[in-house]
Amino acid sequence: MKFGFFDDERREYVINTPETPWPWINYLGNEDFFSLVSNTAGGYSFYKDAKFRRLTRYRYNNVPMDNGGRYFYINEGGTVWSPGWKPVKTPLDNYECRHGLSYTKITGEKDGLEAEVLLFVPLKSWCEVQKMKLTNKSGQKRSFKLFSFQEWCLWNAEDDQNNLQRNLNTGEVEIDGSTLYHKTEYKERRNHYAFYHVNEPVQGFDTDRESFVGLYNEFSGPRAVLEGKPGNSVAHGWSPIASHYFEIELEPGETKEMVFLLGYIENPEDEKWEAKNVINKKPAKAAISRFDSVEKVNAAFDDLRKYWDNLLDGFVLDSGDEKLDRMVNIWNQYQCMVTFNMSRSASFFEVGIGRGMGFRDSNQDLIGFVHQIPERAKERIIDIASTQFEDGGAYHQYQPLTKRGNDAIGGNFNDDPLWLILSTAEYIKETGDYGILDEMVPFDNDMSVAKSHFEHLKLSFYHVVNNLGPHGLPLIGRADWNDCLNLNCFSNNPNESFQTTENKSGGTAESIMIAGLFVVYGKEYSKLCRQIGKSEEANDADKHVDSMVEAIKKHGWDGEWYLRAYDFYGKKVGGNENEEGKIFIESQGWCSMAEVGKEEGMVEKALDSVKEKLDSKYGIVLNNPAFTKYVIEYGEISTYPAGYKENAGIFCHNNPWIMIGETNIGRGERAWEYYKKICPAYLEDISDLHRTEPYVYAQMVAGKDAAKPGEAKNSWLTGTAAWNYYAITRYILGIRPDYDGLVVDPCIPAYWKGFSVKRRLRGTTFNIKVQNTNAVSKGVARMTVDGKEIKGNVVSVFDGKEHDVQVEMG
């Protein structure tokens, strides 16, 4: 069942019923100021950090679902409704939500009165624009009352929820005409405040929640709205809100437009005040002046559209399959931007409090984003590397506001350092900028011990070499990529975290997944060393990589597939001798990508085992058989119900690793089959089962052992976005940058006739046309550039011009 449709021309997903199977959301903002908005206008806004600079409140996991947001209430003769349906939930005659690229437009109509709200964050701005358009579509004069509503958060979202005895005594506001200011804690430790403005004179306002809503009322029926009059309340110590009040009349056919602006301001410490206890409003008024008319807002919206036109012009596919084209050209690239900005911090599944930016996560997210804005990718790489330790280890997370390591989780996830090699290599391949390797980068943000970025990569490589277990395989530490495989934890206390507890000393658990990862990025490190003339360093690296390959072949192979790990006791994990969890996807993916034992047929056997034992209708499950009992030496993985999350769920992030492995042995049809199974555009018809947005990837889909196989959870903020973009563009379509040029090496189903790609790289545009007249899956028989045949399949002309590339497969 569908709940909307794709409008590819406008690059929008159009939702035509408010009651979606789960709140379907969008992200506003591209750099510093962000908002989450659901299809019924739920969500919240923050500056840089959803924990430390949250402007508006949101209540997660609530009943009813998705309560709180940027709401407008219309009271016409006692009939109360909202354009986004919620929170009032009065039935609407017409409803539509259009989620676009960094904007959302919600339209509701009741009895011939239409209310349209366009929401977006203008470029280079710390504010959210809410442009309201009211239209009288009836033949009668309309008189009604309009209330806006935002509930302020007390800045630190964690403190906001757990320190009520303090927070219910701290709320402070100022009212200045049509602008309502939130200045809680401003007089003591903050130099920042928020405001909610409208570009019209108001007939009233409210800033105190209880006065507006009523103590025992809900958002669906606030007292002020039901009574049809504001309280003109001033929050002092209690929960602050911002609500404007208007009495509006519209003649038949008349339209009225208004601009609401939710903004954030920082003042220099010595410019905080206009007068005693009166905040310095000059920066707020300057921000307001940029968007104080409909014309200015329309111009800013135009700029946003052009911004995305340019970003998406870097990779344009014409495959003849509209679902594939819309994912590659629009939605997958868009989700890659969002995951680059958010990591795993703030979605409708991630509350934005406990997690910041992930070391591992952000390095991976970057590979789907680097072609869009390489300079921001470079800045991110340096930020990530700056949280590394001098031994090559790393904080697992850091906060985006401070860019400092987050101690809540700590470190010792032994796969973390290797991902820095991935992101750096992809950045250099995209830009040709080797200068990043010479940048001086601190350790743990301490510039006094800074070394070159190349030295950070070297430490990342040798962190594995220096932390090997008894089989010559990498020690897993607290965990590897699978945070829930806690082989050194041994937790029997329900009040402690699996991922921060290592209560078993002398842990020698080893990871075959990290071993495969090391081979892939160890080879990449060696290749990079040769590119910059460090051949001796490359030779040394090659020896360590070769040793790891032999260790995997000797100790990481179980006859038909790669083992997953060795536990604390040196017993096999993910082998035939295990009763449950006989085979895991991660090591099959990475050892296949590393081509370990390819010549002996090991890669093909492992991938055949994936097909036989892990594949399902909705994607490849993480492990099987699922765990049905708690295995204390395995940790959190065995605590989930069978078929969910890491316990035999379809953890979509790792499915692309298998796709890439399949392309390495030329099986394009199987890679394509796996791609389609988890690609949201192909799942739109089962949205009632899938539940999450049909325009973005989910982290997890319930596996074949679950109660509802195919049901998705945790959408938007997942490495699935970057890895699927990477798999489809670089390995299935086969268009990938390398140090010396643009490689064209497709691996597609033999029945594909071909495709075309426009790819922008290093200021040069390549118009690539691939023809598959020989009906093969892999191989390039002939390639021409501007009509001239070249040797091999690498285009290396970078002159800032446009070039036609013809490719004949065979």
Coordinates of C-alpha atoms in Angstrom, one line a residue, residues 118-400:
L118 CA 6.6 26.2 3.5
L119 CA 9.5 25.3 5.9
F120 CA 13.2 25.6 5.1
V121 CA 16.5 26.8 6.5
P122 CA 18.0 29.4 4.2
L123 CA 21.6 29.0 3.1
K124 CA 24.3 30.4 5.5
S125 CA 21.6 31.2 8.1
W126 CA 20.9 30.2 11.7
C127 CA 17.1 30.2 11.4
E128 CA 14.1 28.3 10.1
V129 CA 11.7 30.1 7.8
Q130 CA 8.0 29.2 8.0
K131 CA 6.1 30.9 5.2
M132 CA 2.4 30.7 5.7
K133 CA 0.0 31.2 2.8
L134 CA -3.8 31.5 3.7
T135 CA -6.2 31.3 0.8
N136 CA -10.0 31.7 0.9
K137 CA -11.1 29.3 -1.8
S138 CA -14.8 29.7 -1.0
G139 CA -17.3 32.2 -2.2
Q140 CA -17.9 33.8 1.2
K141 CA -15.9 36.2 3.4
R142 CA -14.0 34.3 6.1
S143 CA -13.1 35.5 9.6
F144 CA -10.9 33.3 11.8
K145 CA -8.3 33.3 14.4
L146 CA -4.7 32.1 13.9
F147 CA -2.3 30.9 16.6
S148 CA 1.4 30.0 16.1
F149 CA 3.1 27.7 18.5
Q150 CA 6.7 26.6 19.4
E151 CA 7.8 25.2 22.8
W152 CA 11.3 26.1 23.8
C153 CA 13.8 23.6 25.0
L154 CA 16.1 24.7 27.8
W155 CA 19.2 24.4 25.6
N156 CA 20.8 21.2 26.9
A157 CA 18.3 18.6 25.8
E158 CA 19.6 16.0 28.3
D159 CA 19.3 18.4 31.2
D160 CA 16.0 19.5 29.9
Q161 CA 14.6 16.0 30.6
N162 CA 16.2 15.1 33.9
N163 CA 16.6 18.2 36.0
L164 CA 13.0 19.4 36.3
Q165 CA 13.5 20.7 39.9
R166 CA 15.9 23.3 38.4
N167 CA 14.4 23.8 35.0
L168 CA 10.9 24.6 36.3
N169 CA 12.4 27.7 37.9
T170 CA 14.6 29.1 35.1
G171 CA 12.4 30.0 32.1
E172 CA 12.9 33.6 31.0
V173 CA 11.6 35.5 27.9
E174 CA 11.3 38.9 26.4
I175 CA 8.5 40.3 24.2
D176 CA 9.3 42.9 21.6
G177 CA 6.3 43.6 19.4
S178 CA 6.0 40.6 17.0
T179 CA 9.2 38.9 18.2
L180 CA 9.2 36.6 21.2
Y181 CA 12.7 35.9 22.7
H182 CA 13.8 32.9 24.8
K183 CA 16.7 33.9 27.1
T184 CA 16.8 31.2 29.7
E185 CA 20.3 31.2 31.4
Y186 CA 21.4 34.0 29.2
K187 CA 22.3 36.3 32.2
E188 CA 24.7 33.8 33.7
R189 CA 26.5 31.3 31.5
R190 CA 25.2 31.7 28.0
N191 CA 25.9 34.2 25.3
H192 CA 23.2 32.8 23.0
Y193 CA 19.4 33.1 22.8
A194 CA 16.5 32.2 20.4
F195 CA 13.6 34.1 18.9
Y196 CA 10.4 33.5 17.1
H197 CA 9.3 36.3 14.9
V198 CA 6.5 37.1 12.5
N199 CA 6.5 39.9 9.9
E200 CA 3.1 41.2 10.9
P201 CA 1.7 43.1 13.9
V202 CA 0.2 40.7 16.4
Q203 CA -3.1 41.0 18.2
G204 CA -1.7 39.1 21.2
F205 CA 0.8 36.5 22.3
D206 CA 1.7 33.8 24.9
T207 CA 5.0 32.8 26.2
D208 CA 4.0 30.6 29.2
R209 CA 3.0 27.1 28.3
E210 CA 0.5 26.5 31.1
S211 CA -1.3 29.7 30.3
F212 CA -1.5 28.8 26.6
V213 CA -2.2 25.0 26.7
G214 CA -3.8 24.7 30.1
L215 CA -2.5 22.4 32.8
Y216 CA -4.6 19.4 31.9
N217 CA -5.1 20.1 28.2
E218 CA -3.1 18.6 25.4
F219 CA -1.5 20.1 22.2
S220 CA -4.6 18.9 20.4
G221 CA -6.8 21.4 22.4
P222 CA -4.9 24.3 23.9
R223 CA -7.0 26.5 26.2
A224 CA -6.1 29.7 24.4
V225 CA -7.1 28.3 21.0
L226 CA -10.3 26.7 22.3
E227 CA -11.3 30.0 24.0
G228 CA -10.3 32.0 20.9
K229 CA -8.1 34.5 22.8
P230 CA -4.5 34.7 23.9
G231 CA -3.4 35.2 27.5
N232 CA -0.6 37.7 26.7
S233 CA 1.3 35.6 29.3
V234 CA 5.0 36.2 30.3
A235 CA 6.9 33.0 31.3
H236 CA 8.9 33.7 34.4
G237 CA 10.4 30.5 36.0
W238 CA 7.9 28.2 34.2
S239 CA 8.0 26.4 30.8
P240 CA 8.5 29.0 28.1
I241 CA 6.8 28.8 24.7
A242 CA 6.3 31.3 21.8
S243 CA 2.8 31.8 20.3
H244 CA 1.6 34.7 18.1
Y245 CA -2.1 35.6 17.8
F246 CA -4.0 37.1 14.8
E247 CA -7.6 37.9 13.9
I248 CA -7.8 37.5 10.1
E249 CA -10.5 38.3 7.5
L250 CA -10.2 37.1 3.9
E251 CA -12.5 38.1 1.0
P252 CA -13.5 35.3 -1.5
G253 CA -10.4 34.4 -3.5
E254 CA -8.1 36.5 -1.3
T255 CA -4.7 35.3 -0.2
K256 CA -2.6 36.4 2.7
E257 CA 1.1 35.5 3.2
M258 CA 3.0 35.8 6.4
V259 CA 6.6 34.9 7.3
F260 CA 7.4 33.3 10.7
L261 CA 11.1 33.0 11.6
L262 CA 12.6 30.7 14.3
G263 CA 16.2 31.9 14.9
Y264 CA 19.3 31.4 17.0
I265 CA 21.8 34.2 18.0
E266 CA 25.2 34.3 19.6
N267 CA 26.6 37.5 21.0
P268 CA 30.2 38.4 21.9
E269 CA 30.6 38.2 25.7
D270 CA 31.1 42.0 25.9
E271 CA 28.0 42.7 23.7
K272 CA 25.4 40.7 25.5
W273 CA 23.2 43.5 26.8
E274 CA 21.3 46.6 25.5
A275 CA 20.5 47.6 29.1
K276 CA 20.3 45.9 32.4
N277 CA 18.6 42.5 31.9
V278 CA 17.7 43.5 28.3
I279 CA 19.4 41.2 25.7
N280 CA 21.2 42.7 22.7
K281 CA 18.7 42.3 20.0
K282 CA 20.7 43.9 17.2
P283 CA 21.9 40.6 15.6
A284 CA 18.4 39.2 15.8
K285 CA 16.9 42.2 14.1
A286 CA 19.6 42.0 11.4
A287 CA 18.7 38.3 10.9
I288 CA 15.0 39.2 10.8
S289 CA 15.6 41.9 8.2
R290 CA 17.0 39.3 5.8
F291 CA 13.7 37.5 5.7
D292 CA 11.0 40.1 6.6
S293 CA 9.1 39.9 3.4
V294 CA 7.6 37.2 1.1
E295 CA 9.9 38.4 -1.7
K296 CA 13.0 38.0 0.3
V297 CA 11.9 34.5 1.4
N298 CA 11.1 33.5 -2.1
A299 CA 14.6 34.6 -3.2
A300 CA 16.2 32.6 -0.4
F301 CA 14.2 29.6 -1.4
D302 CA 15.3 30.0 -5.0
D303 CA 18.9 30.1 -3.8
L304 CA 18.3 26.8 -2.0
R305 CA 16.9 25.1 -5.1
K306 CA 19.9 26.3 -7.1
Y307 CA 22.3 25.0 -4.4
W308 CA 20.8 21.5 -4.8
D309 CA 20.8 21.7 -8.6
N310 CA 24.5 22.2 -8.5
L311 CA 25.2 19.5 -5.9
L312 CA 23.2 16.9 -7.7
D313 CA 24.7 17.8 -11.1
G314 CA 28.0 16.0 -10.1
F315 CA 26.5 12.5 -10.8
V316 CA 23.5 12.0 -13.1
L317 CA 22.4 8.6 -14.2
D318 CA 20.1 7.7 -17.1
S319 CA 19.4 4.0 -16.8
G320 CA 15.9 3.7 -18.2
D321 CA 14.7 2.5 -14.8
E322 CA 13.0 5.5 -13.1
K323 CA 13.3 3.9 -9.6
L324 CA 17.0 3.5 -9.9
D325 CA 17.5 6.9 -11.4
R326 CA 15.5 8.7 -8.7
M327 CA 17.6 6.9 -6.0
V328 CA 21.0 7.6 -7.5
N329 CA 20.2 11.1 -8.8
I330 CA 18.1 12.4 -5.9
W331 CA 17.3 10.6 -2.8
N332 CA 20.4 8.5 -2.1
Q333 CA 22.6 11.6 -2.6
Y334 CA 20.3 13.6 -0.4
Q335 CA 20.4 11.1 2.4
C336 CA 24.2 11.0 2.1
M337 CA 24.2 14.8 2.8
V338 CA 22.0 14.3 5.8
T339 CA 24.1 11.5 7.3
F340 CA 27.3 13.5 6.7
N341 CA 25.7 16.3 8.7
M342 CA 24.1 14.2 11.4
S343 CA 26.1 11.0 11.8
R344 CA 23.9 9.0 14.1
S345 CA 22.9 11.9 16.4
A346 CA 19.3 13.2 15.7
S347 CA 16.5 11.4 13.9
F348 CA 13.1 10.1 15.0
F349 CA 14.9 7.0 16.3
E350 CA 18.1 8.7 17.6
V351 CA 17.3 11.2 20.3
G352 CA 20.3 13.5 19.7
I353 CA 21.4 13.3 23.3
G354 CA 23.6 10.2 23.9
R355 CA 25.5 10.1 20.6
G356 CA 27.4 12.8 18.7
M357 CA 29.4 12.2 15.6
G358 CA 30.9 8.7 15.2
F359 CA 34.6 8.2 14.3
R360 CA 33.7 5.1 12.4
D361 CA 30.3 6.4 11.2
S362 CA 31.5 9.7 9.9
N363 CA 34.4 8.3 8.0
Q364 CA 32.0 6.0 6.2
D365 CA 29.3 8.6 5.7
L366 CA 31.9 10.7 3.9
I367 CA 32.3 8.3 1.0
G368 CA 28.8 9.0 -0.2
F369 CA 29.2 12.8 0.2
V370 CA 32.8 13.7 -0.8
H371 CA 31.8 14.3 -4.5
Q372 CA 29.3 16.9 -3.4
I373 CA 31.4 19.4 -1.4
P374 CA 35.0 18.1 -1.1
E375 CA 36.2 21.0 1.0
R376 CA 33.7 20.2 3.7
A377 CA 34.7 16.5 3.5
K378 CA 38.3 17.6 4.1
E379 CA 37.4 19.6 7.1
R380 CA 35.5 16.6 8.5
I381 CA 38.4 14.3 8.0
I382 CA 40.7 16.6 10.0
D383 CA 38.0 16.9 12.7
I384 CA 37.8 13.1 13.0
A385 CA 41.5 12.6 13.0
S386 CA 41.9 15.2 15.7
T387 CA 40.1 12.9 18.2
Q388 CA 42.5 10.1 17.5
F389 CA 45.0 9.0 20.3
E390 CA 48.7 8.8 19.9
D391 CA 48.7 5.0 19.8
G392 CA 46.4 5.1 16.8
G393 CA 43.2 4.3 18.8
A394 CA 40.3 6.7 18.9
Y395 CA 37.3 8.0 20.8
H396 CA 34.3 6.2 19.4
Q397 CA 32.3 9.5 19.2
Y398 CA 32.8 13.2 19.4
Q399 CA 30.4 16.1 19.9
P400 CA 29.8 18.3 16.8

